Amino acid sequence: DTGVSQDPRHKITKRGQNVTFRCDPISEHNRLYWYRQTLGQGPEFLTYFQNEAQLEKSRLLSDRFSAERPKGSFSTLEIQRTEQGDSAMYLCASSQTLYEQYFGPGTRLTVT
Amino acid sequence: AQTVTQSQPEMSVQEAETVTLSCTYDTSENNYYLFWYKQPPSRQMILVIRQEAYKQQNATENRFSVNFQKAAKSFSLKISDSQLGDTAMYFCAVQYNTDKLIFGTGTRLQVFP
């Protein structure tokens, strides 16, 4: 098992640009989660997929954010028209059972 | 609102000693799970220990154990025989009927030789 992987690990972008992050869950994990972690804070839930269905979205996920999980495998998180407040670590997690989430290394986004 | 509070931003302990990290939570739910996650510097989040709220017996994983007080809504983590590799941010988290984890703000633990 190779674990949850995320790409890229670091992204620096200028305000107003669009960015897309990818998450590859552990194989056969049908649940996939996105969290955002800002400096000095714990992760905050963004959205959750079971297979390809997006089942829950946080109110933190403004209309500039969109997430997909085509075919229930990898997932992408896109941020349009980035703002400085979007600077954070974006974490992906996957699980097979309801109560054990495995986290990836995260993508650190810096918006200049 | 369901919240998780970790009142100790930073803790330190000497190698081989015992340290306890505190966590309280606020909920009206009866069924939920509690977790402690470890996030080493520049490394990914790792599950340390899990506790089912319906179980009275406190969970134990090797040197890690919890003190779960359901009525008090308290869930502390005890690390025995601390090791240098235990240096990390520790997050307490709660999961209710939905799948999302609700995290506290974390406690930074430094283990000194």
JSON list of N, CA and C in Angstrom, two decimals, chain A residues 37-107:
[
{"chain": "A", "resi": 37, "resn": "GLN", "atom": "N", "xyz": [-5.79, 23.48, 6.13]},
{"chain": "A", "resi": 37, "resn": "GLN", "atom": "CA", "xyz": [-5.14, 23.77, 7.41]},
{"chain": "A", "resi": 37, "resn": "GLN", "atom": "C", "xyz": [-4.33, 25.06, 7.27]},
{"chain": "A", "resi": 38, "resn": "THR", "atom": "N", "xyz": [-4.70, 26.07, 8.03]},
{"chain": "A", "resi": 38, "resn": "THR", "atom": "CA", "xyz": [-3.93, 27.31, 8.05]},
{"chain": "A", "resi": 38, "resn": "THR", "atom": "C", "xyz": [-2.97, 27.26, 9.22]},
{"chain": "A", "resi": 39, "resn": "LEU", "atom": "N", "xyz": [-1.99, 28.16, 9.18]},
{"chain": "A", "resi": 39, "resn": "LEU", "atom": "CA", "xyz": [-0.90, 28.14, 10.16]},
{"chain": "A", "resi": 39, "resn": "LEU", "atom": "C", "xyz": [-1.44, 28.27, 11.58]},
{"chain": "A", "resi": 40, "resn": "GLY", "atom": "N", "xyz": [-1.04, 27.34, 12.44]},
{"chain": "A", "resi": 40, "resn": "GLY", "atom": "CA", "xyz": [-1.43, 27.41, 13.84]},
{"chain": "A", "resi": 40, "resn": "GLY", "atom": "C", "xyz": [-2.83, 26.89, 14.13]},
{"chain": "A", "resi": 41, "resn": "GLN", "atom": "N", "xyz": [-3.46, 26.32, 13.13]},
{"chain": "A", "resi": 41, "resn": "GLN", "atom": "CA", "xyz": [-4.83, 25.81, 13.31]},
{"chain": "A", "resi": 41, "resn": "GLN", "atom": "C", "xyz": [-4.90, 24.33, 12.98]},
{"chain": "A", "resi": 42, "resn": "GLY", "atom": "N", "xyz": [-5.95, 23.69, 13.44]},
{"chain": "A", "resi": 42, "resn": "GLY", "atom": "CA", "xyz": [-6.21, 22.33, 13.03]},
{"chain": "A", "resi": 42, "resn": "GLY", "atom": "C", "xyz": [-6.87, 22.30, 11.66]},
{"chain": "A", "resi": 43, "resn": "PRO", "atom": "N", "xyz": [-6.84, 21.16, 11.00]},
{"chain": "A", "resi": 43, "resn": "PRO", "atom": "CA", "xyz": [-7.49, 21.06, 9.69]},
{"chain": "A", "resi": 43, "resn": "PRO", "atom": "C", "xyz": [-8.99, 21.34, 9.79]},
{"chain": "A", "resi": 44, "resn": "GLU", "atom": "N", "xyz": [-9.52, 21.96, 8.73]},
{"chain": "A", "resi": 44, "resn": "GLU", "atom": "CA", "xyz": [-10.96, 22.23, 8.65]},
{"chain": "A", "resi": 44, "resn": "GLU", "atom": "C", "xyz": [-11.52, 21.49, 7.44]},
{"chain": "A", "resi": 45, "resn": "PHE", "atom": "N", "xyz": [-12.64, 20.85, 7.65]},
{"chain": "A", "resi": 45, "resn": "PHE", "atom": "CA", "xyz": [-13.27, 20.06, 6.59]},
{"chain": "A", "resi": 45, "resn": "PHE", "atom": "C", "xyz": [-13.74, 20.94, 5.45]},
{"chain": "A", "resi": 46, "resn": "LEU", "atom": "N", "xyz": [-13.47, 20.49, 4.23]},
{"chain": "A", "resi": 46, "resn": "LEU", "atom": "CA", "xyz": [-13.95, 21.19, 3.03]},
{"chain": "A", "resi": 46, "resn": "LEU", "atom": "C", "xyz": [-15.05, 20.41, 2.32]},
{"chain": "A", "resi": 47, "resn": "THR", "atom": "N", "xyz": [-14.74, 19.14, 1.96]},
{"chain": "A", "resi": 47, "resn": "THR", "atom": "CA", "xyz": [-15.71, 18.36, 1.22]},
{"chain": "A", "resi": 47, "resn": "THR", "atom": "C", "xyz": [-15.38, 16.88, 1.31]},
{"chain": "A", "resi": 48, "resn": "TYR", "atom": "N", "xyz": [-16.34, 16.05, 0.91]},
{"chain": "A", "resi": 48, "resn": "TYR", "atom": "CA", "xyz": [-16.21, 14.61, 1.09]},
{"chain": "A", "resi": 48, "resn": "TYR", "atom": "C", "xyz": [-16.88, 13.88, -0.06]},
{"chain": "A", "resi": 49, "resn": "PHE", "atom": "N", "xyz": [-16.23, 12.84, -0.55]},
{"chain": "A", "resi": 49, "resn": "PHE", "atom": "CA", "xyz": [-16.77, 12.00, -1.61]},
{"chain": "A", "resi": 49, "resn": "PHE", "atom": "C", "xyz": [-16.91, 10.57, -1.13]},
{"chain": "A", "resi": 50, "resn": "GLN", "atom": "N", "xyz": [-17.99, 9.94, -1.53]},
{"chain": "A", "resi": 50, "resn": "GLN", "atom": "CA", "xyz": [-18.08, 8.49, -1.44]},
{"chain": "A", "resi": 50, "resn": "GLN", "atom": "C", "xyz": [-18.18, 7.99, -2.86]},
{"chain": "A", "resi": 51, "resn": "ASN", "atom": "N", "xyz": [-17.18, 7.24, -3.27]},
{"chain": "A", "resi": 51, "resn": "ASN", "atom": "CA", "xyz": [-17.01, 6.90, -4.68]},
{"chain": "A", "resi": 51, "resn": "ASN", "atom": "C", "xyz": [-16.98, 8.20, -5.49]},
{"chain": "A", "resi": 52, "resn": "GLU", "atom": "N", "xyz": [-17.79, 8.34, -6.51]},
{"chain": "A", "resi": 52, "resn": "GLU", "atom": "CA", "xyz": [-17.72, 9.57, -7.30]},
{"chain": "A", "resi": 52, "resn": "GLU", "atom": "C", "xyz": [-18.70, 10.63, -6.82]},
{"chain": "A", "resi": 53, "resn": "ALA", "atom": "N", "xyz": [-19.52, 10.31, -5.86]},
{"chain": "A", "resi": 53, "resn": "ALA", "atom": "CA", "xyz": [-20.55, 11.24, -5.39]},
{"chain": "A", "resi": 53, "resn": "ALA", "atom": "C", "xyz": [-20.00, 12.18, -4.31]},
{"chain": "A", "resi": 54, "resn": "GLN", "atom": "N", "xyz": [-20.19, 13.47, -4.53]},
{"chain": "A", "resi": 54, "resn": "GLN", "atom": "CA", "xyz": [-19.80, 14.46, -3.53]},
{"chain": "A", "resi": 54, "resn": "GLN", "atom": "C", "xyz": [-20.96, 14.59, -2.54]},
{"chain": "A", "resi": 55, "resn": "LEU", "atom": "N", "xyz": [-20.78, 14.11, -1.32]},
{"chain": "A", "resi": 55, "resn": "LEU", "atom": "CA", "xyz": [-21.88, 14.00, -0.38]},
{"chain": "A", "resi": 55, "resn": "LEU", "atom": "C", "xyz": [-22.01, 15.18, 0.56]},
{"chain": "A", "resi": 56, "resn": "GLU", "atom": "N", "xyz": [-20.95, 15.90, 0.80]},
{"chain": "A", "resi": 56, "resn": "GLU", "atom": "CA", "xyz": [-21.04, 17.03, 1.73]},
{"chain": "A", "resi": 56, "resn": "GLU", "atom": "C", "xyz": [-20.02, 18.09, 1.36]},
{"chain": "A", "resi": 57, "resn": "LYS", "atom": "N", "xyz": [-20.45, 19.33, 1.49]},
{"chain": "A", "resi": 57, "resn": "LYS", "atom": "CA", "xyz": [-19.57, 20.46, 1.23]},
{"chain": "A", "resi": 57, "resn": "LYS", "atom": "C", "xyz": [-19.68, 21.43, 2.38]},
{"chain": "A", "resi": 58, "resn": "SER", "atom": "N", "xyz": [-18.55, 21.90, 2.87]},
{"chain": "A", "resi": 58, "resn": "SER", "atom": "CA", "xyz": [-18.54, 22.90, 3.93]},
{"chain": "A", "resi": 58, "resn": "SER", "atom": "C", "xyz": [-18.90, 24.26, 3.36]},
{"chain": "A", "resi": 59, "resn": "ARG", "atom": "N", "xyz": [-19.45, 25.10, 4.25]},
{"chain": "A", "resi": 59, "resn": "ARG", "atom": "CA", "xyz": [-19.71, 26.49, 3.82]},
{"chain": "A", "resi": 59, "resn": "ARG", "atom": "C", "xyz": [-18.42, 27.24, 3.56]},
{"chain": "A", "resi": 60, "resn": "LEU", "atom": "N", "xyz": [-17.27, 26.65, 4.01]},
{"chain": "A", "resi": 60, "resn": "LEU", "atom": "CA", "xyz": [-15.96, 27.24, 3.71]},
{"chain": "A", "resi": 60, "resn": "LEU", "atom": "C", "xyz": [-15.67, 27.15, 2.22]},
{"chain": "A", "resi": 61, "resn": "LEU", "atom": "N", "xyz": [-16.32, 26.20, 1.55]},
{"chain": "A", "resi": 61, "resn": "LEU", "atom": "CA", "xyz": [-16.06, 25.95, 0.14]},
{"chain": "A", "resi": 61, "resn": "LEU", "atom": "C", "xyz": [-16.88, 26.93, -0.68]},
{"chain": "A", "resi": 62, "resn": "SER", "atom": "N", "xyz": [-16.30, 28.11, -0.93]},
{"chain": "A", "resi": 62, "resn": "SER", "atom": "CA", "xyz": [-17.02, 29.14, -1.69]},
{"chain": "A", "resi": 62, "resn": "SER", "atom": "C", "xyz": [-17.17, 28.71, -3.14]},
{"chain": "A", "resi": 63, "resn": "ASP", "atom": "N", "xyz": [-17.88, 29.52, -3.91]},
{"chain": "A", "resi": 63, "resn": "ASP", "atom": "CA", "xyz": [-18.12, 29.15, -5.31]},
{"chain": "A", "resi": 63, "resn": "ASP", "atom": "C", "xyz": [-16.86, 29.23, -6.15]},
{"chain": "A", "resi": 64, "resn": "ARG", "atom": "N", "xyz": [-15.75, 29.70, -5.57]},
{"chain": "A", "resi": 64, "resn": "ARG", "atom": "CA", "xyz": [-14.48, 29.68, -6.31]},
{"chain": "A", "resi": 64, "resn": "ARG", "atom": "C", "xyz": [-13.80, 28.31, -6.22]},
{"chain": "A", "resi": 65, "resn": "PHE", "atom": "N", "xyz": [-14.30, 27.49, -5.31]},
{"chain": "A", "resi": 65, "resn": "PHE", "atom": "CA", "xyz": [-13.73, 26.16, -5.10]},
{"chain": "A", "resi": 65, "resn": "PHE", "atom": "C", "xyz": [-14.62, 25.11, -5.77]},
{"chain": "A", "resi": 66, "resn": "SER", "atom": "N", "xyz": [-13.98, 24.16, -6.42]},
{"chain": "A", "resi": 66, "resn": "SER", "atom": "CA", "xyz": [-14.73, 23.02, -6.94]},
{"chain": "A", "resi": 66, "resn": "SER", "atom": "C", "xyz": [-13.89, 21.77, -6.80]},
{"chain": "A", "resi": 67, "resn": "ALA", "atom": "N", "xyz": [-14.55, 20.68, -6.48]},
{"chain": "A", "resi": 67, "resn": "ALA", "atom": "CA", "xyz": [-13.86, 19.41, -6.33]},
{"chain": "A", "resi": 67, "resn": "ALA", "atom": "C", "xyz": [-14.58, 18.35, -7.14]},
{"chain": "A", "resi": 68, "resn": "GLU", "atom": "N", "xyz": [-13.79, 17.44, -7.67]},
{"chain": "A", "resi": 68, "resn": "GLU", "atom": "CA", "xyz": [-14.34, 16.35, -8.46]},
{"chain": "A", "resi": 68, "resn": "GLU", "atom": "C", "xyz": [-13.64, 15.06, -8.11]},
{"chain": "A", "resi": 69, "resn": "ARG", "atom": "N", "xyz": [-14.33, 13.98, -8.36]},
{"chain": "A", "resi": 69, "resn": "ARG", "atom": "CA", "xyz": [-13.72, 12.67, -8.20]},
{"chain": "A", "resi": 69, "resn": "ARG", "atom": "C", "xyz": [-14.29, 11.77, -9.30]},
{"chain": "A", "resi": 70, "resn": "PRO", "atom": "N", "xyz": [-13.82, 11.95, -10.50]},
{"chain": "A", "resi": 70, "resn": "PRO", "atom": "CA", "xyz": [-14.33, 11.16, -11.62]},
{"chain": "A", "resi": 70, "resn": "PRO", "atom": "C", "xyz": [-14.02, 9.69, -11.44]},
{"chain": "A", "resi": 71, "resn": "LYS", "atom": "N", "xyz": [-15.02, 8.85, -11.70]},
{"chain": "A", "resi": 71, "resn": "LYS", "atom": "CA", "xyz": [-14.84, 7.40, -11.64]},
{"chain": "A", "resi": 71, "resn": "LYS", "atom": "C", "xyz": [-14.47, 6.91, -10.24]},
{"chain": "A", "resi": 72, "resn": "GLY", "atom": "N", "xyz": [-14.61, 7.74, -9.25]},
{"chain": "A", "resi": 72, "resn": "GLY", "atom": "CA", "xyz": [-14.38, 7.30, -7.89]},
{"chain": "A", "resi": 72, "resn": "GLY", "atom": "C", "xyz": [-12.94, 6.95, -7.57]},
{"chain": "A", "resi": 73, "resn": "SER", "atom": "N", "xyz": [-11.99, 7.49, -8.35]},
{"chain": "A", "resi": 73, "resn": "SER", "atom": "CA", "xyz": [-10.59, 7.17, -8.07]},
{"chain": "A", "resi": 73, "resn": "SER", "atom": "C", "xyz": [-9.91, 8.41, -7.50]},
{"chain": "A", "resi": 74, "resn": "PHE", "atom": "N", "xyz": [-9.04, 9.06, -8.28]},
{"chain": "A", "resi": 74, "resn": "PHE", "atom": "CA", "xyz": [-8.36, 10.27, -7.80]},
{"chain": "A", "resi": 74, "resn": "PHE", "atom": "C", "xyz": [-9.37, 11.41, -7.71]},
{"chain": "A", "resi": 75, "resn": "SER", "atom": "N", "xyz": [-8.95, 12.46, -7.01]},
{"chain": "A", "resi": 75, "resn": "SER", "atom": "CA", "xyz": [-9.80, 13.65, -6.88]},
{"chain": "A", "resi": 75, "resn": "SER", "atom": "C", "xyz": [-8.98, 14.89, -7.21]},
{"chain": "A", "resi": 76, "resn": "THR", "atom": "N", "xyz": [-9.66, 15.90, -7.70]},
{"chain": "A", "resi": 76, "resn": "THR", "atom": "CA", "xyz": [-9.02, 17.20, -7.92]},
{"chain": "A", "resi": 76, "resn": "THR", "atom": "C", "xyz": [-9.77, 18.27, -7.16]},
{"chain": "A", "resi": 77, "resn": "LEU", "atom": "N", "xyz": [-9.02, 19.24, -6.68]},
{"chain": "A", "resi": 77, "resn": "LEU", "atom": "CA", "xyz": [-9.58, 20.42, -6.02]},
{"chain": "A", "resi": 77, "resn": "LEU", "atom": "C", "xyz": [-9.07, 21.63, -6.79]},
{"chain": "A", "resi": 78, "resn": "GLU", "atom": "N", "xyz": [-9.99, 22.40, -7.33]},
{"chain": "A", "resi": 78, "resn": "GLU", "atom": "CA", "xyz": [-9.62, 23.58, -8.09]},
{"chain": "A", "resi": 78, "resn": "GLU", "atom": "C", "xyz": [-10.04, 24.83, -7.34]},
{"chain": "A", "resi": 79, "resn": "ILE", "atom": "N", "xyz": [-9.15, 25.80, -7.33]},
{"chain": "A", "resi": 79, "resn": "ILE", "atom": "CA", "xyz": [-9.48, 27.12, -6.77]},
{"chain": "A", "resi": 79, "resn": "ILE", "atom": "C", "xyz": [-9.36, 28.14, -7.90]},
{"chain": "A", "resi": 80, "resn": "GLN", "atom": "N", "xyz": [-10.43, 28.82, -8.16]},
{"chain": "A", "resi": 80, "resn": "GLN", "atom": "CA", "xyz": [-10.42, 29.85, -9.20]},
{"chain": "A", "resi": 80, "resn": "GLN", "atom": "C", "xyz": [-10.19, 31.22, -8.58]},
{"chain": "A", "resi": 81, "resn": "ARG", "atom": "N", "xyz": [-9.53, 32.10, -9.33]},
{"chain": "A", "resi": 81, "resn": "ARG", "atom": "CA", "xyz": [-9.31, 33.49, -8.90]},
{"chain": "A", "resi": 81, "resn": "ARG", "atom": "C", "xyz": [-8.78, 33.52, -7.47]},
{"chain": "A", "resi": 82, "resn": "THR", "atom": "N", "xyz": [-7.63, 32.89, -7.28]},
{"chain": "A", "resi": 82, "resn": "THR", "atom": "CA", "xyz": [-7.09, 32.75, -5.93]},
{"chain": "A", "resi": 82, "resn": "THR", "atom": "C", "xyz": [-6.93, 34.10, -5.23]},
{"chain": "A", "resi": 83, "resn": "GLU", "atom": "N", "xyz": [-7.10, 34.05, -3.92]},
{"chain": "A", "resi": 83, "resn": "GLU", "atom": "CA", "xyz": [-6.94, 35.22, -3.05]},
{"chain": "A", "resi": 83, "resn": "GLU", "atom": "C", "xyz": [-5.87, 34.89, -2.01]},
{"chain": "A", "resi": 84, "resn": "GLN", "atom": "N", "xyz": [-5.30, 35.91, -1.40]},
{"chain": "A", "resi": 84, "resn": "GLN", "atom": "CA", "xyz": [-4.25, 35.67, -0.41]},
{"chain": "A", "resi": 84, "resn": "GLN", "atom": "C", "xyz": [-4.77, 34.83, 0.75]},
{"chain": "A", "resi": 85, "resn": "GLY", "atom": "N", "xyz": [-6.02, 34.97, 1.06]},
{"chain": "A", "resi": 85, "resn": "GLY", "atom": "CA", "xyz": [-6.62, 34.18, 2.14]},
{"chain": "A", "resi": 85, "resn": "GLY", "atom": "C", "xyz": [-6.72, 32.70, 1.83]},
{"chain": "A", "resi": 86, "resn": "ASP", "atom": "N", "xyz": [-6.47, 32.33, 0.59]},
{"chain": "A", "resi": 86, "resn": "ASP", "atom": "CA", "xyz": [-6.50, 30.91, 0.23]},
{"chain": "A", "resi": 86, "resn": "ASP", "atom": "C", "xyz": [-5.19, 30.22, 0.59]},
{"chain": "A", "resi": 87, "resn": "SER", "atom": "N", "xyz": [-4.17, 30.98, 0.96]},
{"chain": "A", "resi": 87, "resn": "SER", "atom": "CA", "xyz": [-2.89, 30.40, 1.32]},
{"chain": "A", "resi": 87, "resn": "SER", "atom": "C", "xyz": [-3.08, 29.48, 2.52]},
{"chain": "A", "resi": 88, "resn": "ALA", "atom": "N", "xyz": [-2.70, 28.23, 2.36]},
{"chain": "A", "resi": 88, "resn": "ALA", "atom": "CA", "xyz": [-2.93, 27.22, 3.39]},
{"chain": "A", "resi": 88, "resn": "ALA", "atom": "C", "xyz": [-2.32, 25.91, 2.92]},
{"chain": "A", "resi": 89, "resn": "MET", "atom": "N", "xyz": [-2.39, 24.92, 3.81]},
{"chain": "A", "resi": 89, "resn": "MET", "atom": "CA", "xyz": [-2.06, 23.54, 3.44]},
{"chain": "A", "resi": 89, "resn": "MET", "atom": "C", "xyz": [-3.38, 22.85, 3.12]},
{"chain": "A", "resi": 90, "resn": "TYR", "atom": "N", "xyz": [-3.45, 22.21, 1.97]},
{"chain": "A", "resi": 90, "resn": "TYR", "atom": "CA", "xyz": [-4.66, 21.48, 1.57]},
{"chain": "A", "resi": 90, "resn": "TYR", "atom": "C", "xyz": [-4.37, 19.99, 1.72]},
{"chain": "A", "resi": 91, "resn": "LEU", "atom": "N", "xyz": [-5.13, 19.37, 2.62]},
{"chain": "A", "resi": 91, "resn": "LEU", "atom": "CA", "xyz": [-4.91, 17.97, 2.97]},
{"chain": "A", "resi": 91, "resn": "LEU", "atom": "C", "xyz": [-5.99, 17.10, 2.36]},
{"chain": "A", "resi": 92, "resn": "CYS", "atom": "N", "xyz": [-5.59, 15.95, 1.90]},
{"chain": "A", "resi": 92, "resn": "CYS", "atom": "CA", "xyz": [-6.51, 14.95, 1.40]},
{"chain": "A", "resi": 92, "resn": "CYS", "atom": "C", "xyz": [-6.40, 13.72, 2.30]},
{"chain": "A", "resi": 93, "resn": "ALA", "atom": "N", "xyz": [-7.52, 13.07, 2.53]},
{"chain": "A", "resi": 93, "resn": "ALA", "atom": "CA", "xyz": [-7.54, 11.84, 3.32]},
{"chain": "A", "resi": 93, "resn": "ALA", "atom": "C", "xyz": [-8.46, 10.84, 2.65]},
{"chain": "A", "resi": 94, "resn": "SER", "atom": "N", "xyz": [-8.19, 9.57, 2.87]},
{"chain": "A", "resi": 94, "resn": "SER", "atom": "CA", "xyz": [-9.09, 8.55, 2.34]},
{"chain": "A", "resi": 94, "resn": "SER", "atom": "C", "xyz": [-9.37, 7.51, 3.41]},
{"chain": "A", "resi": 95, "resn": "SER", "atom": "N", "xyz": [-10.47, 6.80, 3.23]},
{"chain": "A", "resi": 95, "resn": "SER", "atom": "CA", "xyz": [-10.79, 5.74, 4.18]},
{"chain": "A", "resi": 95, "resn": "SER", "atom": "C", "xyz": [-11.64, 4.67, 3.52]},
{"chain": "A", "resi": 96, "resn": "GLN", "atom": "N", "xyz": [-11.58, 3.49, 4.09]},
{"chain": "A", "resi": 96, "resn": "GLN", "atom": "CA", "xyz": [-12.43, 2.39, 3.65]},
{"chain": "A", "resi": 96, "resn": "GLN", "atom": "C", "xyz": [-13.54, 2.16, 4.67]},
{"chain": "A", "resi": 97, "resn": "THR", "atom": "N", "xyz": [-13.18, 2.29, 5.94]},
{"chain": "A", "resi": 97, "resn": "THR", "atom": "CA", "xyz": [-14.17, 2.19, 7.00]},
{"chain": "A", "resi": 97, "resn": "THR", "atom": "C", "xyz": [-14.60, 3.59, 7.41]},
{"chain": "A", "resi": 98, "resn": "LEU", "atom": "N", "xyz": [-15.66, 3.67, 8.15]},
{"chain": "A", "resi": 98, "resn": "LEU", "atom": "CA", "xyz": [-16.24, 4.97, 8.45]},
{"chain": "A", "resi": 98, "resn": "LEU", "atom": "C", "xyz": [-15.37, 5.79, 9.42]},
{"chain": "A", "resi": 99, "resn": "TYR", "atom": "N", "xyz": [-14.58, 5.14, 10.24]},
{"chain": "A", "resi": 99, "resn": "TYR", "atom": "CA", "xyz": [-13.93, 5.85, 11.33]},
{"chain": "A", "resi": 99, "resn": "TYR", "atom": "C", "xyz": [-12.42, 5.69, 11.35]},
{"chain": "A", "resi": 100, "resn": "GLU", "atom": "N", "xyz": [-11.80, 5.72, 10.18]},
{"chain": "A", "resi": 100, "resn": "GLU", "atom": "CA", "xyz": [-10.34, 5.73, 10.14]},
{"chain": "A", "resi": 100, "resn": "GLU", "atom": "C", "xyz": [-9.89, 6.40, 8.85]},
{"chain": "A", "resi": 101, "resn": "GLN", "atom": "N", "xyz": [-9.41, 7.62, 8.95]},
{"chain": "A", "resi": 101, "resn": "GLN", "atom": "CA", "xyz": [-8.98, 8.38, 7.78]},
{"chain": "A", "resi": 101, "resn": "GLN", "atom": "C", "xyz": [-7.46, 8.42, 7.72]},
{"chain": "A", "resi": 102, "resn": "TYR", "atom": "N", "xyz": [-6.94, 8.16, 6.51]},
{"chain": "A", "resi": 102, "resn": "TYR", "atom": "CA", "xyz": [-5.49, 8.21, 6.28]},
{"chain": "A", "resi": 102, "resn": "TYR", "atom": "C", "xyz": [-5.18, 9.46, 5.48]},
{"chain": "A", "resi": 103, "resn": "PHE", "atom": "N", "xyz": [-4.26, 10.25, 5.97]},
{"chain": "A", "resi": 103, "resn": "PHE", "atom": "CA", "xyz": [-3.96, 11.54, 5.37]},
{"chain": "A", "resi": 103, "resn": "PHE", "atom": "C", "xyz": [-2.77, 11.47, 4.42]},
{"chain": "A", "resi": 104, "resn": "GLY", "atom": "N", "xyz": [-2.82, 12.32, 3.41]},
{"chain": "A", "resi": 104, "resn": "GLY", "atom": "CA", "xyz": [-1.70, 12.52, 2.52]},
{"chain": "A", "resi": 104, "resn": "GLY", "atom": "C", "xyz": [-0.77, 13.59, 3.07]},
{"chain": "A", "resi": 105, "resn": "PRO", "atom": "N", "xyz": [0.33, 13.87, 2.37]},
{"chain": "A", "resi": 105, "resn": "PRO", "atom": "CA", "xyz": [1.31, 14.85, 2.86]},
{"chain": "A", "resi": 105, "resn": "PRO", "atom": "C", "xyz": [0.87, 16.30, 2.70]},
{"chain": "A", "resi": 106, "resn": "GLY", "atom": "N", "xyz": [-0.16, 16.52, 1.91]},
{"chain": "A", "resi": 106, "resn": "GLY", "atom": "CA", "xyz": [-0.67, 17.88, 1.75]},
{"chain": "A", "resi": 106, "resn": "GLY", "atom": "C", "xyz": [-0.04, 18.63, 0.58]},
{"chain": "A", "resi": 107, "resn": "THR", "atom": "N", "xyz": [-0.75, 19.65, 0.14]},
{"chain": "A", "resi": 107, "resn": "THR", "atom": "CA", "xyz": [-0.24, 20.61, -0.85]},
{"chain": "A", "resi": 107, "resn": "THR", "atom": "C", "xyz": [-0.24, 21.98, -0.19]}
]
